[in-house]
Amino acid sequence: MKFIGKFIILILVFSCSSKENSLEQYANHPVKFAKQKIDYPNNDFSIFIPKNWEWIAPYKENDNDLLGLFANSKPNKNGIKSIILVKKYKSSQKSKDLKSEFEYLSKQIQNHSQIKEIVDFGPTDIFNQESYFFHTKSKSDNNGDSEVLNFLINGNKEGIYYNLTLSTPKAKDFNTDMAMLVQSLRTFEILK
């Protein structure tokens, strides 16, 4: 009888530890780290990122980007970096509201070749305003397995949105790293 009890406890511990962490768990996981505040050059927004990270602003990836900030960590032992990307962009689909932009991006993400698995997606309130998120796992021949969280927030003008992205490689300290990045993104503040 004692053996059965220990076996049941072992199963419970194993099933709890192998479960995917949710956005809420990352957002509420206590982690302390040194931060540096970045005010975007035109004072559009501010954000705290981990101290000693490299960053570039302004940063643009395509013609729809109005402004952006790209920040990254030092490479881990496998040469892979964690990243934070903040973009303010004009909707290519001329979406007039956040929900329709989210629905359009959902379809794009489902068809993306680098996405290995969609973990979760939907509305979230971690920014204390209407926002949506995508939590995906990706695989790259160059960068290995990583998890990506994308957040979509209104940009204070019709058809203008902020996309906040974080990515970190699957490694030993993955849960702590992901919690640190989510906490960094939660400091994002629109100033204009």
Short mmCIF file of C-alpha atoms in Angstrom, two decimals, residues 36 38 40 45 47-59 61 68-74 81-87 165-168 181 184-185:
data_model
loop_
_atom_site.label_atom_id
_atom_site.label_comp_id
_atom_site.label_asym_id
_atom_site.label_seq_id
_atom_site.Cartn_x
_atom_site.Cartn_y
_atom_site.Cartn_z
CA GLN A 36 17.84 49.62 -17.75
CA ILE A 38 14.97 52.94 -22.58
CA TYR A 40 12.47 55.69 -27.47
CA PHE A 45 7.27 54.81 -25.62
CA ILE A 47 10.41 50.14 -21.63
CA PHE A 48 12.76 48.51 -19.13
CA ILE A 49 14.97 45.77 -20.54
CA PRO A 50 17.56 43.60 -18.77
CA LYS A 51 20.70 45.56 -17.92
CA ASN A 52 23.70 45.13 -20.20
CA TRP A 53 21.59 44.04 -23.17
CA GLU A 54 22.45 45.53 -26.54
CA TRP A 55 19.71 47.52 -28.27
CA ILE A 56 19.05 49.38 -31.49
CA ALA A 57 16.54 52.20 -32.02
CA PRO A 58 15.16 53.14 -34.42
CA TYR A 59 14.73 49.68 -35.93
CA GLU A 61 11.98 45.44 -40.61
CA GLY A 68 10.90 49.94 -33.54
CA LEU A 69 13.39 48.83 -30.93
CA PHE A 70 15.41 45.62 -31.07
CA ALA A 71 17.18 44.37 -27.92
CA ASN A 72 19.12 41.17 -27.34
CA SER A 73 21.04 39.35 -24.65
CA LYS A 74 24.56 38.07 -24.86
CA LYS A 81 20.37 35.08 -27.85
CA SER A 82 17.13 36.08 -26.15
CA ILE A 83 15.39 39.01 -27.81
CA ILE A 84 12.84 41.74 -27.19
CA LEU A 85 11.34 43.53 -30.18
CA VAL A 86 8.93 46.47 -30.01
CA LYS A 87 7.36 47.63 -33.26
CA THR A 165 7.76 40.23 -29.18
CA LEU A 166 10.03 38.21 -26.96
CA SER A 167 11.92 35.06 -27.70
CA THR A 168 14.21 32.89 -25.65
CA LEU A 181 11.26 38.83 -20.52
CA SER A 184 10.27 43.46 -19.07
CA LEU A 185 7.47 43.74 -21.62
#
